[in-house]
Short mmCIF file of C-alpha atoms in Angstrom, two decimals:
data_model
loop_
_atom_site.label_atom_id
_atom_site.label_comp_id
_atom_site.label_asym_id
_atom_site.label_seq_id
_atom_site.Cartn_x
_atom_site.Cartn_y
_atom_site.Cartn_z
CA MET A 90 -17.41 6.37 -3.31
CA ASN A 91 -20.47 6.89 -0.98
CA LYS A 92 -23.12 9.23 -2.09
CA SER A 93 -26.13 10.12 -1.05
CA ARG A 94 -29.40 10.37 -3.62
CA TYR A 95 -29.76 13.81 -2.63
CA GLU A 96 -25.73 14.76 -3.95
CA LEU A 97 -26.66 12.85 -6.64
CA LEU A 98 -29.27 15.75 -7.87
CA PHE A 99 -25.76 17.46 -8.67
CA VAL A 100 -25.52 15.28 -11.47
CA VAL A 101 -28.61 15.55 -13.38
CA PRO A 102 -28.83 19.39 -14.96
CA HIS A 103 -25.32 18.60 -16.29
CA LEU A 104 -25.61 15.14 -17.54
CA ILE A 105 -29.43 17.38 -19.21
CA MET A 106 -26.72 19.75 -20.37
CA LEU A 107 -23.48 17.57 -21.81
CA LEU A 108 -26.35 15.56 -23.83
CA LEU A 109 -28.23 18.06 -25.02
CA SER A 110 -24.37 19.70 -26.55
CA LEU A 111 -23.37 15.76 -27.27
CA TYR A 112 -26.89 15.90 -29.70
CA GLY A 113 -26.61 20.10 -31.07
CA LEU A 114 -22.87 18.87 -32.93
CA VAL A 115 -23.60 15.78 -33.94
CA LYS A 116 -27.03 17.70 -35.58
CA PHE A 117 -25.41 20.43 -36.39
CA ASN A 118 -22.24 18.53 -38.07
CA TYR A 119 -24.37 15.65 -39.46
CA GLY A 120 -24.57 16.25 -44.00
CA LYS A 121 -22.47 18.76 -43.66
CA TYR A 122 -19.09 18.82 -46.58
CA GLY A 123 -16.49 20.51 -47.27
CA SER A 124 -16.16 24.55 -46.30
CA GLU A 125 -19.87 24.14 -44.25
CA LEU A 126 -17.58 22.07 -41.82
CA LEU A 127 -14.62 25.17 -42.33
CA TYR A 128 -17.65 28.09 -42.04
CA GLY A 129 -18.99 25.92 -38.85
CA SER A 130 -15.69 25.01 -37.49
CA VAL A 131 -16.03 27.66 -34.74
CA ILE A 132 -19.47 26.49 -33.38
CA THR A 133 -17.87 23.00 -33.16
CA PHE A 134 -15.35 24.49 -32.27
CA TRP A 135 -17.45 25.66 -28.83
CA LEU A 136 -19.12 22.67 -28.36
CA LEU A 137 -16.62 20.59 -28.18
CA HIS A 138 -15.18 23.07 -25.37
CA HIS A 139 -18.98 22.79 -23.59
CA ILE A 140 -18.50 19.12 -23.66
CA VAL A 141 -15.43 18.50 -21.54
CA ASN A 142 -16.01 21.46 -19.59
CA LEU A 143 -19.44 19.10 -19.24
CA ALA A 144 -17.93 16.11 -18.59
CA TYR A 145 -15.47 17.46 -15.82
CA ALA A 146 -18.33 18.54 -14.53
CA VAL A 147 -20.36 15.48 -14.58
CA LEU A 148 -17.53 13.07 -12.80
CA PHE A 149 -17.09 15.97 -10.07
CA SER A 150 -20.42 15.81 -9.31
CA LEU A 151 -19.85 12.62 -9.01
CA GLY A 152 -17.32 12.63 -6.53
CA ARG A 153 -14.28 10.12 -6.39
CA PRO A 154 -13.42 6.96 -4.75
CA ILE A 155 -11.63 6.97 -1.50
CA TYR A 156 -9.32 5.05 0.18
CA ARG A 157 -8.00 6.95 2.62
CA LYS A 158 -9.77 8.90 5.14
CA PHE A 159 -7.32 11.45 5.73
CA GLU A 160 -4.11 12.73 4.15
CA ARG A 161 -1.04 11.18 3.86
CA PHE A 162 2.34 12.93 3.77
CA TYR A 163 5.53 12.92 3.34
CA ALA A 164 7.63 12.48 6.63
CA LYS A 165 11.44 11.04 7.36
CA GLU A 166 11.82 12.21 11.29
CA ALA A 167 13.83 10.21 13.07
CA MET A 168 11.86 7.43 15.77
CA THR A 169 12.14 4.69 18.27
CA ILE A 170 10.58 2.31 17.96
CA THR A 171 9.89 0.09 21.30
CA CYS A 172 8.39 -3.45 21.61
CA LEU A 173 8.52 -5.72 24.05
CA ASN A 174 12.21 -5.79 25.37
CA HIS A 175 13.86 -4.82 22.51
CA SER A 176 14.32 -1.40 20.70
CA TYR A 177 14.93 -0.49 17.53
CA SER A 178 15.64 3.40 15.70
CA LEU A 179 14.46 4.34 12.27
CA TYR A 180 13.01 6.76 9.98
CA THR A 181 8.88 7.45 9.22
CA THR A 182 8.33 7.93 5.97
CA ASN A 183 5.08 8.70 5.74
CA ILE A 184 3.00 9.71 8.63
CA SER A 185 -1.26 10.99 9.01
CA GLU A 186 -3.50 11.39 10.93
CA GLU A 187 -4.10 7.58 11.90
CA GLY A 188 -1.22 5.84 10.32
CA LEU A 189 2.13 5.72 8.98
CA SER A 190 4.72 3.90 7.75
CA PHE A 191 8.64 3.48 8.51
CA PHE A 192 11.51 1.19 6.18
CA SER A 193 13.68 -1.09 7.62
CA GLU A 194 16.15 -2.80 5.77
CA GLU A 195 16.25 -5.92 8.22
CA PRO A 196 12.96 -8.19 9.00
CA ILE A 197 11.89 -7.45 11.82
CA TYR A 198 9.62 -9.60 13.47
CA PHE A 199 7.04 -7.94 15.85
CA PRO A 200 4.17 -10.40 17.47
CA PRO A 201 0.30 -9.73 16.39
CA ASP A 202 -1.56 -7.82 17.98
CA GLU A 203 1.93 -6.66 20.56
CA TRP A 204 1.08 -2.38 20.67
CA LEU A 205 4.48 -0.67 19.64
CA ASN A 206 5.77 2.41 21.36
CA PHE A 207 6.63 4.97 19.26
CA VAL A 208 8.88 7.51 20.08
CA ILE A 209 9.78 10.15 16.26
CA GLN A 210 12.28 12.65 16.97
CA THR A 211 11.61 16.09 15.28
CA GLU A 212 14.38 19.65 15.79
CA LYS A 213 10.42 21.11 17.94
CA ASN A 214 9.66 18.48 19.82
CA SER A 215 9.34 14.63 20.81
CA VAL A 216 6.37 12.65 20.31
CA LYS A 217 5.48 10.14 22.02
CA VAL A 218 2.89 7.67 20.19
CA ARG A 219 1.72 3.76 20.15
CA GLY A 220 0.27 1.30 17.14
CA LYS A 221 -0.18 -1.94 15.77
CA ILE A 222 0.83 -2.71 13.01
CA ALA A 223 -1.73 -3.15 9.10
CA ARG A 224 0.54 -4.14 6.67
CA VAL A 225 4.13 -5.59 5.69
CA MET A 226 5.38 -5.48 2.46
CA GLU A 227 8.13 -6.32 0.50
CA GLN A 228 10.33 -4.14 -1.40
CA SER A 229 13.74 -4.66 -3.84
CA ASP A 230 16.45 -3.45 -0.18
CA GLY A 231 14.59 -3.88 2.90
CA TRP A 232 10.10 -4.25 4.05
CA LEU A 233 7.99 -1.05 3.68
CA TYR A 234 5.36 -1.40 7.62
CA GLY A 235 2.66 -0.01 8.31
CA VAL A 236 1.20 1.13 11.19
CA TRP A 237 -1.71 2.19 12.63
CA ILE A 238 -1.79 5.02 14.90
CA GLU A 239 -3.83 4.47 18.22
CA LYS A 240 -5.44 7.96 18.79
CA PRO A 241 -3.01 10.56 20.94
CA GLU A 242 -4.58 12.14 24.08
CA ARG A 243 -5.44 14.59 25.23
CA ALA A 244 -1.69 16.29 26.06
CA ASN A 245 0.00 14.78 23.31
CA LYS A 246 -2.78 15.07 20.15
CA GLN A 247 -1.49 18.84 19.71
CA ALA A 248 2.03 17.82 19.33
CA TYR A 249 1.53 15.36 17.07
CA PHE A 250 -1.65 16.72 14.46
CA GLN A 251 1.78 19.70 13.87
CA LEU A 252 3.85 16.36 13.48
CA VAL A 253 2.00 16.16 10.82
CA TYR A 254 0.04 19.01 9.40
CA ASP A 255 2.67 20.98 9.86
CA ARG A 256 4.63 20.31 6.27
CA SER A 257 4.32 20.70 3.05
CA ASN A 258 2.77 17.69 1.37
CA GLN A 259 5.82 15.53 -0.67
CA TYR A 260 3.32 13.19 -3.24
CA LEU A 261 1.82 16.17 -5.00
CA PRO A 262 2.96 17.68 -8.42
CA LYS A 263 5.45 20.51 -8.59
CA LYS A 264 5.44 20.78 -11.81
CA HIS A 265 2.61 21.09 -14.44
CA ASP A 266 3.19 19.07 -17.17
CA VAL A 267 3.18 21.03 -20.50
CA TRP A 268 2.23 17.94 -23.21
CA LEU A 269 -0.65 17.85 -20.81
CA THR A 270 -3.85 18.67 -21.91
CA PRO A 271 -6.99 19.48 -20.77
CA LEU A 272 -8.54 16.07 -22.98
CA ASP A 273 -5.78 13.64 -21.68
CA GLY A 274 -7.24 14.72 -18.20
CA LEU A 275 -10.37 13.69 -19.00
CA ILE A 276 -9.72 10.63 -19.92
CA ASP A 277 -7.35 10.05 -16.48
CA ASN A 278 -10.40 11.27 -14.87
CA PHE A 279 -12.84 8.32 -16.47
CA MET A 280 -10.94 6.42 -15.63
CA HIS A 281 -9.27 6.70 -11.94
CA HIS A 282 -13.50 7.11 -11.20
CA PHE A 283 -15.26 4.71 -13.11
CA SER A 284 -11.77 2.44 -11.93
CA ILE A 285 -10.75 1.65 -15.53
CA LYS A 286 -7.29 2.42 -14.14
CA LYS A 287 -6.45 -0.24 -11.57
CA ILE A 288 -3.82 1.18 -9.02
CA ALA A 289 -0.96 -1.74 -8.67
CA ALA A 290 -1.58 -3.67 -4.89
CA PRO A 291 0.86 -5.99 -3.40
CA LYS A 292 0.94 -10.11 -4.37
CA LYS A 293 0.91 -10.83 -0.76
CA LEU A 294 -0.98 -9.02 2.32
CA SER A 295 1.11 -9.99 5.69
CA LYS A 296 1.62 -8.16 9.24
CA PHE A 297 4.67 -9.50 9.15
CA PRO A 298 8.58 -9.14 7.09
CA ILE A 299 7.98 -12.10 4.08
CA ILE A 300 11.40 -13.27 3.03
CA THR A 301 11.72 -14.71 -0.33
CA LEU A 302 14.31 -17.34 -0.86
CA HIS A 303 15.17 -20.62 -3.40
CA GLU A 304 17.11 -21.89 -0.44
CA SER A 305 17.77 -25.68 -0.98
CA ILE A 306 17.86 -27.66 2.95
CA GLU A 307 17.14 -31.17 3.50
CA ILE A 308 14.57 -33.66 5.33
CA GLN A 309 15.30 -36.71 6.24
CA ASN A 310 18.54 -37.02 4.08
CA THR A 311 16.09 -35.04 1.02
CA SER A 312 16.87 -31.78 -0.50
CA VAL A 313 13.20 -29.24 -0.25
CA VAL A 314 13.24 -26.61 -1.40
CA LEU A 315 12.48 -23.73 0.74
CA LYS A 316 10.55 -20.62 -0.43
CA GLU A 317 9.58 -18.10 1.80
CA PHE A 318 9.82 -17.23 5.07
CA ASP A 319 7.84 -15.00 7.51
CA PHE A 320 8.32 -15.51 11.22
CA GLN A 321 5.45 -17.04 11.18
CA THR A 322 4.49 -19.62 8.22
CA MET A 323 7.66 -21.79 5.61
CA VAL A 324 7.17 -22.47 2.60
CA ILE A 325 8.58 -25.29 1.17
CA GLN A 326 8.16 -26.69 -2.43
CA SER A 327 9.56 -31.01 -2.47
CA ASP A 328 8.48 -33.69 -4.76
CA SER A 329 8.09 -36.19 -2.06
CA VAL A 330 5.00 -36.83 0.06
CA ASP A 331 6.30 -38.74 2.03
CA ILE A 332 9.03 -36.71 3.81
CA MET A 333 6.70 -33.85 4.43
CA GLN A 334 5.12 -35.24 7.67
CA LYS A 335 1.84 -33.06 9.57
CA GLN A 336 4.93 -31.88 12.60
CA MET A 337 8.12 -32.53 12.34
CA ASP A 338 11.26 -29.84 13.23
CA VAL A 339 13.93 -29.23 10.38
CA LEU A 340 17.07 -28.55 11.30
CA TYR A 341 19.19 -25.67 9.72
CA LYS A 342 22.28 -24.13 9.70
CA ASN A 343 22.41 -24.49 13.55
CA VAL A 344 18.73 -23.12 13.98
CA LEU A 345 16.27 -25.70 15.04
CA PHE A 346 12.00 -25.01 13.65
CA LYS A 347 9.33 -26.62 14.53
CA LEU A 348 6.71 -26.81 12.03
CA THR A 349 3.58 -27.57 11.44
CA LEU A 350 2.01 -27.90 8.75
CA SER A 351 -1.40 -26.22 8.32
CA GLU A 352 -2.16 -26.58 4.48
CA SER A 353 -0.89 -27.87 0.48
CA ASP A 354 -0.95 -28.02 -2.71
CA LEU A 355 -0.27 -31.33 -4.26
CA SER A 356 -0.47 -29.29 -8.14
CA THR A 357 2.42 -27.17 -7.43
CA GLY A 358 4.33 -28.89 -4.51
CA ASN A 359 4.15 -26.22 -1.73
CA TYR A 360 3.67 -26.80 1.63
CA VAL A 361 2.73 -24.22 4.21
CA TYR A 362 4.27 -24.55 7.76
CA LEU A 363 3.05 -22.87 10.73
CA VAL A 364 6.83 -21.62 12.84
CA GLU A 365 5.59 -22.80 16.67
CA ASN A 366 8.69 -21.95 18.31
CA ILE A 367 8.72 -18.37 16.49
CA ASP A 368 9.09 -16.65 20.01
CA GLU A 369 12.11 -18.49 20.61
CA LEU A 370 14.18 -18.18 18.03
CA ILE A 371 14.40 -14.77 18.47
CA GLU A 372 15.76 -14.53 21.60
CA ASP A 373 18.72 -16.67 19.54
CA SER A 374 21.43 -15.14 18.05
CA ALA A 375 22.26 -18.40 14.80
CA PHE A 376 18.15 -17.54 13.86
CA HIS A 377 18.99 -13.87 13.84
CA SER A 378 23.28 -14.33 12.40
CA LEU A 379 20.20 -16.85 9.31
CA LEU A 380 18.28 -13.58 8.47
CA LYS A 381 20.74 -11.39 7.80
CA ASP A 382 21.88 -14.51 5.75
CA TRP A 383 18.92 -14.21 4.06
CA ARG A 384 18.29 -10.68 3.46
CA ASN A 385 22.34 -10.72 1.64
CA LYS A 386 20.82 -13.16 -0.95
CA ARG A 387 18.24 -11.60 -1.43
#
């Protein structure tokens, strides 16, 4: 939330009136009992009314935390993704001026910092853009990919903006909650403005689909647990330190992983290995069969 000193001056008159209203509420009701409070309830009601309105005015003048540069719209549009020699037919989940997201039931590997070409097909036209993977979030039934979109070329810009804005925003509420009072709204605004109500963040940010596992594999005839795989790294849990070498080859279900130790935590027995031959594995049919098997076990 970036506010200049000049903009913050707009808060001052509302804040002064809010403090005066609070003072007036306490001063007016202090020392009153019984019928005196009853007779003065009209003035108390209007003081409370002004306090709520002035509190809203102070919060609005302060502004709110802005997490996105552009508005995001729900959009389920058919699209084709092309990366290197591979093509995928999927659907967008949401879209904005500088990004989009799409969902995949299968873990798809896109090389780091590789440009992806998108062809989004709508009822009105076909839009071509390109972008890079910003993050991938694991969900219960698949993976949600967030994409940063390169600014479209001038010839394609109008068609892309039409794709983004020619729709209603499905993220906005459609019905008013009759049980939500102005006081509830004030409290919710206060919690959001001062970061009391935290937005849930994903457990781990990654540019690759994370597959959470509990797979038993063998290394040097010793059983260890494969806990996590995200194409670039593999997390293995082992009670035996001796078998966890700095560099090793692991053959599992006819798939050979060439691993290099990246980091380890002896207290938990977790070892993080880099997968050095991922480019070769992507072209291996046995590796894709293994991915499908892991996907079905989630």
